[in-house]
């Protein structure tokens, strides 16, 4: 049994630093349900996971009012496992995936909220749509192509770096795209910023941050 007091302390500390308009997605991947439960008991309701199987297992044993966000790359053939309960899929990186989400949502007679993940990092490894692809998808959406999804915003991951100027540049690109698309249809969520860069992301306009290790890490992990 681990001592969770450090996680709770981290959680409270981060919450106290976030501006009131910024949503916290607590990224609980790799951490057991019992620790998630403790953060839940502090009042947190939005959690993020990056793997379908892990998400399904945790969802089964944790309170049903948790709003689960899928934040990692999602394979088309796995959408069906989460379609009946997932709150938001943050990592839409292809039209094929969006079509499948739409199809599975229709099966369950619901709408699934999604974010379009846009590639803003210089690194080659990051998934995401090119800006031009995202604009086209959004246009198709506005024209009614995906009636069972609701595109509520954009998500991006910056390059893993300490270079603040670089981070600002990348986050600002996403903010500009967000503002531009918002002129066509009001968007709610701009998800950018993780443990190492969330204060910068917020100063660049993020209103949702995905924070994992800064909450769940333990000193004895290090
Ligand atoms: C793991 C992960 C995070 C959280 O990263 P931390 O550095 O642990 O805060 C955020 N977004 C995505 C897409 C992730 O996979």
mmCIF file of N, CA and C in Angstrom, residues 27-146:
data_model
loop_
_atom_site.group_PDB
_atom_site.id
_atom_site.type_symbol
_atom_site.label_atom_id
_atom_site.label_comp_id
_atom_site.label_asym_id
_atom_site.label_seq_id
_atom_site.Cartn_x
_atom_site.Cartn_y
_atom_site.Cartn_z
ATOM 1 N N UNK A 27 -4.153 13.260 -15.441
ATOM 2 C CA UNK A 27 -3.732 12.143 -16.294
ATOM 3 C C UNK A 27 -3.234 10.999 -15.403
ATOM 4 N N UNK A 28 -4.076 9.968 -15.324
ATOM 5 C CA UNK A 28 -3.856 8.911 -14.337
ATOM 6 C C UNK A 28 -3.254 7.645 -14.933
ATOM 7 N N UNK A 29 -2.817 7.706 -16.169
ATOM 8 C CA UNK A 29 -2.256 6.522 -16.836
ATOM 9 C C UNK A 29 -1.131 5.918 -15.996
ATOM 10 N N UNK A 30 -1.102 4.609 -15.979
ATOM 11 C CA UNK A 30 -0.133 3.782 -15.243
ATOM 12 C C UNK A 30 -0.335 3.805 -13.715
ATOM 13 N N UNK A 31 -1.269 4.615 -13.224
ATOM 14 C CA UNK A 31 -1.474 4.666 -11.773
ATOM 15 C C UNK A 31 -2.731 3.883 -11.391
ATOM 16 N N UNK A 32 -2.674 3.164 -10.277
ATOM 17 C CA UNK A 32 -3.771 2.258 -9.932
ATOM 18 C C UNK A 32 -5.053 2.984 -9.518
ATOM 19 N N UNK A 33 -6.159 2.245 -9.646
ATOM 20 C CA UNK A 33 -7.479 2.797 -9.353
ATOM 21 C C UNK A 33 -7.566 3.363 -7.929
ATOM 22 N N UNK A 34 -6.872 2.740 -6.982
ATOM 23 C CA UNK A 34 -7.005 3.202 -5.591
ATOM 24 C C UNK A 34 -6.448 4.623 -5.420
ATOM 25 N N UNK A 35 -5.427 4.963 -6.186
ATOM 26 C CA UNK A 35 -4.888 6.330 -6.084
ATOM 27 C C UNK A 35 -5.814 7.318 -6.796
ATOM 28 N N UNK A 36 -6.360 6.876 -7.927
ATOM 29 C CA UNK A 36 -7.322 7.724 -8.636
ATOM 30 C C UNK A 36 -8.507 8.026 -7.721
ATOM 31 N N UNK A 37 -8.927 7.013 -7.003
ATOM 32 C CA UNK A 37 -10.057 7.147 -6.089
ATOM 33 C C UNK A 37 -9.796 8.239 -5.034
ATOM 34 N N UNK A 38 -8.554 8.309 -4.583
ATOM 35 C CA UNK A 38 -8.224 9.316 -3.567
ATOM 36 C C UNK A 38 -8.301 10.730 -4.136
ATOM 37 N N UNK A 39 -7.871 10.869 -5.383
ATOM 38 C CA UNK A 39 -7.953 12.185 -6.025
ATOM 39 C C UNK A 39 -9.423 12.522 -6.316
ATOM 40 N N UNK A 40 -10.177 11.498 -6.678
ATOM 41 C CA UNK A 40 -11.630 11.654 -6.846
ATOM 42 C C UNK A 40 -12.262 12.167 -5.554
ATOM 43 N N UNK A 41 -11.850 11.588 -4.457
ATOM 44 C CA UNK A 41 -12.417 11.985 -3.165
ATOM 45 C C UNK A 41 -12.084 13.431 -2.802
ATOM 46 N N UNK A 42 -11.044 13.975 -3.431
ATOM 47 C CA UNK A 42 -10.716 15.398 -3.260
ATOM 48 C C UNK A 42 -11.630 16.289 -4.102
ATOM 49 N N UNK A 43 -12.416 15.661 -4.977
ATOM 50 C CA UNK A 43 -13.336 16.442 -5.796
ATOM 51 C C UNK A 43 -13.059 16.400 -7.292
ATOM 52 N N UNK A 44 -11.946 15.811 -7.692
ATOM 53 C CA UNK A 44 -11.603 15.762 -9.113
ATOM 54 C C UNK A 44 -12.545 14.811 -9.863
ATOM 55 N N UNK A 45 -13.055 15.248 -10.992
ATOM 56 C CA UNK A 45 -13.975 14.385 -11.762
ATOM 57 C C UNK A 45 -13.482 14.091 -13.175
ATOM 58 N N UNK A 46 -12.501 14.820 -13.659
ATOM 59 C CA UNK A 46 -12.031 14.615 -15.027
ATOM 60 C C UNK A 46 -10.659 13.946 -15.007
ATOM 61 N N UNK A 47 -10.600 12.738 -15.585
ATOM 62 C CA UNK A 47 -9.346 11.996 -15.628
ATOM 63 C C UNK A 47 -9.015 11.617 -17.064
ATOM 64 N N UNK A 48 -7.714 11.561 -17.361
ATOM 65 C CA UNK A 48 -7.263 11.218 -18.703
ATOM 66 C C UNK A 48 -6.439 9.948 -18.709
ATOM 67 N N UNK A 49 -6.709 9.115 -19.712
ATOM 68 C CA UNK A 49 -5.945 7.881 -19.906
ATOM 69 C C UNK A 49 -5.514 7.815 -21.357
ATOM 70 N N UNK A 50 -4.398 7.117 -21.616
ATOM 71 C CA UNK A 50 -3.936 7.072 -23.004
ATOM 72 C C UNK A 50 -4.052 5.689 -23.648
ATOM 73 N N UNK A 51 -4.493 4.690 -22.872
ATOM 74 C CA UNK A 51 -4.636 3.361 -23.462
ATOM 75 C C UNK A 51 -6.041 2.829 -23.225
ATOM 76 N N UNK A 52 -6.617 2.254 -24.282
ATOM 77 C CA UNK A 52 -8.007 1.823 -24.224
ATOM 78 C C UNK A 52 -8.225 0.759 -23.155
ATOM 79 N N UNK A 53 -7.373 -0.248 -23.136
ATOM 80 C CA UNK A 53 -7.606 -1.344 -22.197
ATOM 81 C C UNK A 53 -7.545 -0.882 -20.736
ATOM 82 N N UNK A 54 -6.560 -0.038 -20.469
ATOM 83 C CA UNK A 54 -6.410 0.487 -19.112
ATOM 84 C C UNK A 54 -7.623 1.336 -18.736
ATOM 85 N N UNK A 55 -8.074 2.127 -19.688
ATOM 86 C CA UNK A 55 -9.244 2.977 -19.454
ATOM 87 C C UNK A 55 -10.474 2.126 -19.144
ATOM 88 N N UNK A 56 -10.683 1.084 -19.928
ATOM 89 C CA UNK A 56 -11.854 0.224 -19.738
ATOM 90 C C UNK A 56 -11.808 -0.443 -18.358
ATOM 91 N N UNK A 57 -10.632 -0.912 -17.983
ATOM 92 C CA UNK A 57 -10.512 -1.585 -16.684
ATOM 93 C C UNK A 57 -10.781 -0.631 -15.518
ATOM 94 N N UNK A 58 -10.259 0.567 -15.620
ATOM 95 C CA UNK A 58 -10.449 1.527 -14.524
ATOM 96 C C UNK A 58 -11.884 2.033 -14.468
ATOM 97 N N UNK A 59 -12.449 2.264 -15.642
ATOM 98 C CA UNK A 59 -13.822 2.765 -15.686
ATOM 99 C C UNK A 59 -14.765 1.793 -14.984
ATOM 100 N N UNK A 60 -14.470 0.499 -15.135
ATOM 101 C CA UNK A 60 -15.344 -0.528 -14.576
ATOM 102 C C UNK A 60 -15.380 -0.492 -13.047
ATOM 103 N N UNK A 61 -14.291 -0.076 -12.435
ATOM 104 C CA UNK A 61 -14.210 -0.174 -10.970
ATOM 105 C C UNK A 61 -14.304 1.172 -10.254
ATOM 106 N N UNK A 62 -14.338 2.254 -11.008
ATOM 107 C CA UNK A 62 -14.353 3.578 -10.375
ATOM 108 C C UNK A 62 -15.728 4.242 -10.531
ATOM 109 N N UNK A 63 -16.003 5.279 -9.749
ATOM 110 C CA UNK A 63 -17.343 5.899 -9.780
ATOM 111 C C UNK A 63 -17.770 6.335 -11.182
ATOM 112 N N UNK A 64 -19.072 6.185 -11.439
ATOM 113 C CA UNK A 64 -19.588 6.409 -12.789
ATOM 114 C C UNK A 64 -19.703 7.890 -13.153
ATOM 115 N N UNK A 65 -19.527 8.763 -12.192
ATOM 116 C CA UNK A 65 -19.603 10.188 -12.567
ATOM 117 C C UNK A 65 -18.230 10.765 -12.943
ATOM 118 N N UNK A 66 -17.224 9.906 -13.062
ATOM 119 C CA UNK A 66 -15.944 10.377 -13.604
ATOM 120 C C UNK A 66 -16.122 10.644 -15.088
ATOM 121 N N UNK A 67 -15.607 11.785 -15.550
ATOM 122 C CA UNK A 67 -15.633 12.090 -16.982
ATOM 123 C C UNK A 67 -14.266 11.709 -17.558
ATOM 124 N N UNK A 68 -14.256 10.593 -18.265
ATOM 125 C CA UNK A 68 -13.000 10.049 -18.785
ATOM 126 C C UNK A 68 -12.632 10.681 -20.121
ATOM 127 N N UNK A 69 -11.395 11.129 -20.228
ATOM 128 C CA UNK A 69 -10.867 11.629 -21.495
ATOM 129 C C UNK A 69 -9.831 10.645 -22.031
ATOM 130 N N UNK A 70 -9.982 10.288 -23.284
ATOM 131 C CA UNK A 70 -8.941 9.501 -23.932
ATOM 132 C C UNK A 70 -7.989 10.508 -24.564
ATOM 133 N N UNK A 71 -6.720 10.434 -24.167
ATOM 134 C CA UNK A 71 -5.781 11.480 -24.618
ATOM 135 C C UNK A 71 -4.676 10.934 -25.507
ATOM 136 N N UNK A 72 -4.593 9.607 -25.642
ATOM 137 C CA UNK A 72 -3.511 9.029 -26.443
ATOM 138 C C UNK A 72 -3.991 8.598 -27.813
ATOM 139 N N UNK A 73 -3.057 8.268 -28.668
ATOM 140 C CA UNK A 73 -3.398 7.817 -30.021
ATOM 141 C C UNK A 73 -4.379 6.652 -29.946
ATOM 142 N N UNK A 74 -5.441 6.748 -30.718
ATOM 143 C CA UNK A 74 -6.527 5.765 -30.651
ATOM 144 C C UNK A 74 -6.626 5.026 -31.978
ATOM 145 N N UNK A 75 -6.542 3.692 -31.905
ATOM 146 C CA UNK A 75 -6.713 2.888 -33.117
ATOM 147 C C UNK A 75 -8.194 2.748 -33.421
ATOM 148 N N UNK A 76 -8.507 2.836 -34.694
ATOM 149 C CA UNK A 76 -9.907 2.807 -35.138
ATOM 150 C C UNK A 76 -10.657 1.594 -34.584
ATOM 151 N N UNK A 77 -9.990 0.437 -34.591
ATOM 152 C CA UNK A 77 -10.691 -0.782 -34.179
ATOM 153 C C UNK A 77 -10.931 -0.864 -32.671
ATOM 154 N N UNK A 78 -10.465 0.110 -31.920
ATOM 155 C CA UNK A 78 -10.688 0.086 -30.469
ATOM 156 C C UNK A 78 -11.735 1.083 -29.987
ATOM 157 N N UNK A 79 -12.233 1.898 -30.896
ATOM 158 C CA UNK A 79 -13.223 2.908 -30.497
ATOM 159 C C UNK A 79 -14.431 2.250 -29.843
ATOM 160 N N UNK A 80 -14.805 1.086 -30.346
ATOM 161 C CA UNK A 80 -16.023 0.416 -29.860
ATOM 162 C C UNK A 80 -15.977 0.089 -28.364
ATOM 163 N N UNK A 81 -14.784 -0.103 -27.835
ATOM 164 C CA UNK A 81 -14.687 -0.476 -26.418
ATOM 165 C C UNK A 81 -14.974 0.682 -25.461
ATOM 166 N N UNK A 82 -14.886 1.897 -25.951
ATOM 167 C CA UNK A 82 -15.067 3.046 -25.054
ATOM 168 C C UNK A 82 -16.261 3.922 -25.438
ATOM 169 N N UNK A 83 -16.891 3.560 -26.571
ATOM 170 C CA UNK A 83 -17.890 4.472 -27.158
ATOM 171 C C UNK A 83 -19.104 4.706 -26.262
ATOM 172 N N UNK A 84 -19.407 3.749 -25.389
ATOM 173 C CA UNK A 84 -20.622 3.945 -24.589
ATOM 174 C C UNK A 84 -20.395 4.801 -23.349
ATOM 175 N N UNK A 85 -19.156 5.049 -22.980
ATOM 176 C CA UNK A 85 -18.957 5.803 -21.732
ATOM 177 C C UNK A 85 -17.987 6.974 -21.825
ATOM 178 N N UNK A 86 -17.095 6.988 -22.824
ATOM 179 C CA UNK A 86 -16.054 8.028 -22.822
ATOM 180 C C UNK A 86 -16.701 9.417 -22.896
ATOM 181 N N UNK A 87 -16.146 10.356 -22.149
ATOM 182 C CA UNK A 87 -16.692 11.718 -22.176
ATOM 183 C C UNK A 87 -16.149 12.494 -23.369
ATOM 184 N N UNK A 88 -14.831 12.479 -23.516
ATOM 185 C CA UNK A 88 -14.191 13.246 -24.584
ATOM 186 C C UNK A 88 -13.001 12.473 -25.143
ATOM 187 N N UNK A 89 -12.899 12.439 -26.452
ATOM 188 C CA UNK A 89 -11.704 11.883 -27.089
ATOM 189 C C UNK A 89 -10.876 13.059 -27.581
ATOM 190 N N UNK A 90 -9.727 13.244 -26.940
ATOM 191 C CA UNK A 90 -8.909 14.443 -27.217
ATOM 192 C C UNK A 90 -7.972 14.257 -28.408
ATOM 193 N N UNK A 91 -7.838 13.008 -28.860
ATOM 194 C CA UNK A 91 -6.731 12.695 -29.762
ATOM 195 C C UNK A 91 -7.206 12.273 -31.150
ATOM 196 N N UNK A 92 -8.126 13.049 -31.715
ATOM 197 C CA UNK A 92 -8.593 12.741 -33.069
ATOM 198 C C UNK A 92 -7.544 13.230 -34.080
ATOM 199 N N UNK A 93 -6.908 12.262 -34.734
ATOM 200 C CA UNK A 93 -5.798 12.635 -35.620
ATOM 201 C C UNK A 93 -5.984 12.138 -37.058
ATOM 202 N N UNK A 94 -7.205 11.696 -37.396
ATOM 203 C CA UNK A 94 -7.471 11.339 -38.794
ATOM 204 C C UNK A 94 -8.965 11.374 -39.058
ATOM 205 N N UNK A 95 -9.320 11.506 -40.330
ATOM 206 C CA UNK A 95 -10.735 11.488 -40.708
ATOM 207 C C UNK A 95 -11.321 10.096 -40.478
ATOM 208 N N UNK A 96 -10.499 9.085 -40.750
ATOM 209 C CA UNK A 96 -10.934 7.708 -40.566
ATOM 210 C C UNK A 96 -11.380 7.475 -39.120
ATOM 211 N N UNK A 97 -10.590 7.979 -38.196
ATOM 212 C CA UNK A 97 -10.918 7.830 -36.776
ATOM 213 C C UNK A 97 -12.204 8.586 -36.436
ATOM 214 N N UNK A 98 -12.341 9.773 -36.962
ATOM 215 C CA UNK A 98 -13.532 10.568 -36.665
ATOM 216 C C UNK A 98 -14.789 9.888 -37.212
ATOM 217 N N UNK A 99 -14.673 9.295 -38.383
ATOM 218 C CA UNK A 99 -15.808 8.566 -38.968
ATOM 219 C C UNK A 99 -16.208 7.388 -38.084
ATOM 220 N N UNK A 100 -15.209 6.692 -37.556
ATOM 221 C CA UNK A 100 -15.490 5.540 -36.695
ATOM 222 C C UNK A 100 -16.110 5.982 -35.362
ATOM 223 N N UNK A 101 -15.615 7.052 -34.807
ATOM 224 C CA UNK A 101 -16.199 7.579 -33.562
ATOM 225 C C UNK A 101 -17.662 7.942 -33.809
ATOM 226 N N UNK A 102 -17.900 8.582 -34.952
ATOM 227 C CA UNK A 102 -19.266 8.964 -35.306
ATOM 228 C C UNK A 102 -20.171 7.732 -35.396
ATOM 229 N N UNK A 103 -19.644 6.691 -36.037
ATOM 230 C CA UNK A 103 -20.418 5.456 -36.228
ATOM 231 C C UNK A 103 -20.739 4.783 -34.889
ATOM 232 N N UNK A 104 -19.730 4.682 -34.034
ATOM 233 C CA UNK A 104 -19.934 4.019 -32.743
ATOM 234 C C UNK A 104 -20.841 4.843 -31.835
ATOM 235 N N UNK A 105 -20.723 6.149 -31.918
ATOM 236 C CA UNK A 105 -21.591 7.014 -31.112
ATOM 237 C C UNK A 105 -23.042 6.843 -31.550
ATOM 238 N N UNK A 106 -23.242 6.723 -32.848
ATOM 239 C CA UNK A 106 -24.589 6.539 -33.385
ATOM 240 C C UNK A 106 -25.192 5.226 -32.866
ATOM 241 N N UNK A 107 -24.366 4.177 -32.843
ATOM 242 C CA UNK A 107 -24.820 2.893 -32.316
ATOM 243 C C UNK A 107 -25.357 3.012 -30.901
ATOM 244 N N UNK A 108 -24.694 3.859 -30.125
ATOM 245 C CA UNK A 108 -25.101 4.033 -28.729
ATOM 246 C C UNK A 108 -26.052 5.210 -28.557
ATOM 247 N N UNK A 109 -26.525 5.721 -29.670
ATOM 248 C CA UNK A 109 -27.476 6.837 -29.675
ATOM 249 C C UNK A 109 -27.032 7.987 -28.780
ATOM 250 N N UNK A 110 -25.764 8.363 -28.985
ATOM 251 C CA UNK A 110 -25.249 9.503 -28.230
ATOM 252 C C UNK A 110 -24.343 10.331 -29.117
ATOM 253 N N UNK A 111 -23.907 11.447 -28.569
ATOM 254 C CA UNK A 111 -22.879 12.247 -29.226
ATOM 255 C C UNK A 111 -21.616 12.122 -28.402
ATOM 256 N N UNK A 112 -20.490 11.963 -29.059
ATOM 257 C CA UNK A 112 -19.223 11.930 -28.330
ATOM 258 C C UNK A 112 -18.483 13.235 -28.599
ATOM 259 N N UNK A 113 -18.022 13.851 -27.519
ATOM 260 C CA UNK A 113 -17.246 15.087 -27.652
ATOM 261 C C UNK A 113 -15.816 14.739 -28.071
ATOM 262 N N UNK A 114 -15.274 15.528 -28.961
ATOM 263 C CA UNK A 114 -13.897 15.276 -29.397
ATOM 264 C C UNK A 114 -13.129 16.585 -29.525
ATOM 265 N N UNK A 115 -11.816 16.434 -29.461
ATOM 266 C CA UNK A 115 -10.909 17.521 -29.817
ATOM 267 C C UNK A 115 -10.110 17.061 -31.034
ATOM 268 N N UNK A 116 -9.833 17.970 -31.924
ATOM 269 C CA UNK A 116 -8.925 17.657 -33.022
ATOM 270 C C UNK A 116 -7.506 17.874 -32.515
ATOM 271 N N UNK A 117 -6.694 16.817 -32.637
ATOM 272 C CA UNK A 117 -5.299 16.947 -32.201
ATOM 273 C C UNK A 117 -4.467 17.475 -33.364
ATOM 274 N N UNK A 118 -3.826 18.580 -33.126
ATOM 275 C CA UNK A 118 -3.045 19.218 -34.182
ATOM 276 C C UNK A 118 -1.564 19.112 -33.864
ATOM 277 N N UNK A 119 -0.834 18.828 -34.904
ATOM 278 C CA UNK A 119 0.601 18.664 -34.750
ATOM 279 C C UNK A 119 1.267 20.032 -34.659
ATOM 280 N N UNK A 120 1.818 20.319 -33.510
ATOM 281 C CA UNK A 120 2.487 21.614 -33.359
ATOM 282 C C UNK A 120 3.970 21.443 -33.038
ATOM 283 N N UNK A 121 4.368 20.223 -32.639
ATOM 284 C CA UNK A 121 5.752 20.007 -32.228
ATOM 285 C C UNK A 121 6.661 19.833 -33.441
ATOM 286 N N UNK A 122 7.899 20.171 -33.243
ATOM 287 C CA UNK A 122 8.885 19.947 -34.294
ATOM 288 C C UNK A 122 9.235 18.468 -34.404
ATOM 289 N N UNK A 123 9.136 17.769 -33.264
ATOM 290 C CA UNK A 123 9.514 16.358 -33.235
ATOM 291 C C UNK A 123 8.666 15.560 -34.220
ATOM 292 N N UNK A 124 9.257 14.570 -34.810
ATOM 293 C CA UNK A 124 8.561 13.739 -35.787
ATOM 294 C C UNK A 124 7.616 12.732 -35.138
ATOM 295 N N UNK A 125 7.833 12.468 -33.841
ATOM 296 C CA UNK A 125 7.146 11.345 -33.203
ATOM 297 C C UNK A 125 5.701 11.637 -32.818
ATOM 298 N N UNK A 126 5.341 12.875 -32.765
ATOM 299 C CA UNK A 126 4.021 13.207 -32.249
ATOM 300 C C UNK A 126 2.927 12.994 -33.294
ATOM 301 N N UNK A 127 1.826 12.402 -32.869
ATOM 302 C CA UNK A 127 0.662 12.247 -33.733
ATOM 303 C C UNK A 127 -0.033 13.586 -33.874
ATOM 304 N N UNK A 128 -0.856 13.679 -34.889
ATOM 305 C CA UNK A 128 -1.685 14.870 -35.001
ATOM 306 C C UNK A 128 -1.957 15.238 -36.441
ATOM 307 N N UNK A 129 -2.997 16.052 -36.617
ATOM 308 C CA UNK A 129 -3.371 16.537 -37.938
ATOM 309 C C UNK A 129 -2.506 17.733 -38.311
ATOM 310 N N UNK A 130 -2.254 17.886 -39.591
ATOM 311 C CA UNK A 130 -1.705 19.151 -40.063
ATOM 312 C C UNK A 130 -2.821 20.197 -39.931
ATOM 313 N N UNK A 131 -2.425 21.446 -39.826
ATOM 314 C CA UNK A 131 -3.427 22.505 -39.660
ATOM 315 C C UNK A 131 -4.428 22.496 -40.817
ATOM 316 N N UNK A 132 -3.908 22.319 -42.021
ATOM 317 C CA UNK A 132 -4.804 22.329 -43.195
ATOM 318 C C UNK A 132 -5.814 21.176 -43.141
ATOM 319 N N UNK A 133 -5.358 20.009 -42.677
ATOM 320 C CA UNK A 133 -6.273 18.856 -42.545
ATOM 321 C C UNK A 133 -7.355 19.144 -41.500
ATOM 322 N N UNK A 134 -6.942 19.752 -40.414
ATOM 323 C CA UNK A 134 -7.902 20.057 -39.345
ATOM 324 C C UNK A 134 -8.964 21.030 -39.856
ATOM 325 N N UNK A 135 -8.545 22.011 -40.628
ATOM 326 C CA UNK A 135 -9.502 22.984 -41.168
ATOM 327 C C UNK A 135 -10.501 22.302 -42.091
ATOM 328 N N UNK A 136 -10.027 21.374 -42.898
ATOM 329 C CA UNK A 136 -10.928 20.648 -43.808
ATOM 330 C C UNK A 136 -11.916 19.784 -43.033
ATOM 331 N N UNK A 137 -11.390 19.062 -42.030
ATOM 332 C CA UNK A 137 -12.262 18.220 -41.209
ATOM 333 C C UNK A 137 -13.337 19.055 -40.529
ATOM 334 N N UNK A 138 -12.926 20.207 -40.050
ATOM 335 C CA UNK A 138 -13.863 21.077 -39.340
ATOM 336 C C UNK A 138 -14.957 21.568 -40.286
ATOM 337 N N UNK A 139 -14.569 21.862 -41.499
ATOM 338 C CA UNK A 139 -15.535 22.301 -42.513
ATOM 339 C C UNK A 139 -16.538 21.182 -42.810
ATOM 340 N N UNK A 140 -16.020 19.960 -42.976
ATOM 341 C CA UNK A 140 -16.904 18.802 -43.196
ATOM 342 C C UNK A 140 -17.870 18.638 -42.020
ATOM 343 N N UNK A 141 -17.341 18.857 -40.837
ATOM 344 C CA UNK A 141 -18.157 18.764 -39.618
ATOM 345 C C UNK A 141 -19.274 19.811 -39.644
ATOM 346 N N UNK A 142 -18.908 21.028 -39.985
ATOM 347 C CA UNK A 142 -19.908 22.100 -40.046
ATOM 348 C C UNK A 142 -20.963 21.804 -41.107
ATOM 349 N N UNK A 143 -20.562 21.070 -42.129
ATOM 350 C CA UNK A 143 -21.503 20.697 -43.188
ATOM 351 C C UNK A 143 -22.286 19.430 -42.861
ATOM 352 N N UNK A 144 -22.120 18.926 -41.637
ATOM 353 C CA UNK A 144 -22.989 17.839 -41.190
ATOM 354 C C UNK A 144 -22.481 16.430 -41.419
ATOM 355 N N UNK A 145 -21.191 16.297 -41.709
ATOM 356 C CA UNK A 145 -20.671 14.972 -42.032
ATOM 357 C C UNK A 145 -20.565 14.023 -40.820
ATOM 358 N N UNK A 146 -20.459 14.586 -39.626
ATOM 359 C CA UNK A 146 -20.278 13.734 -38.427
ATOM 360 C C UNK A 146 -21.346 14.081 -37.377
#
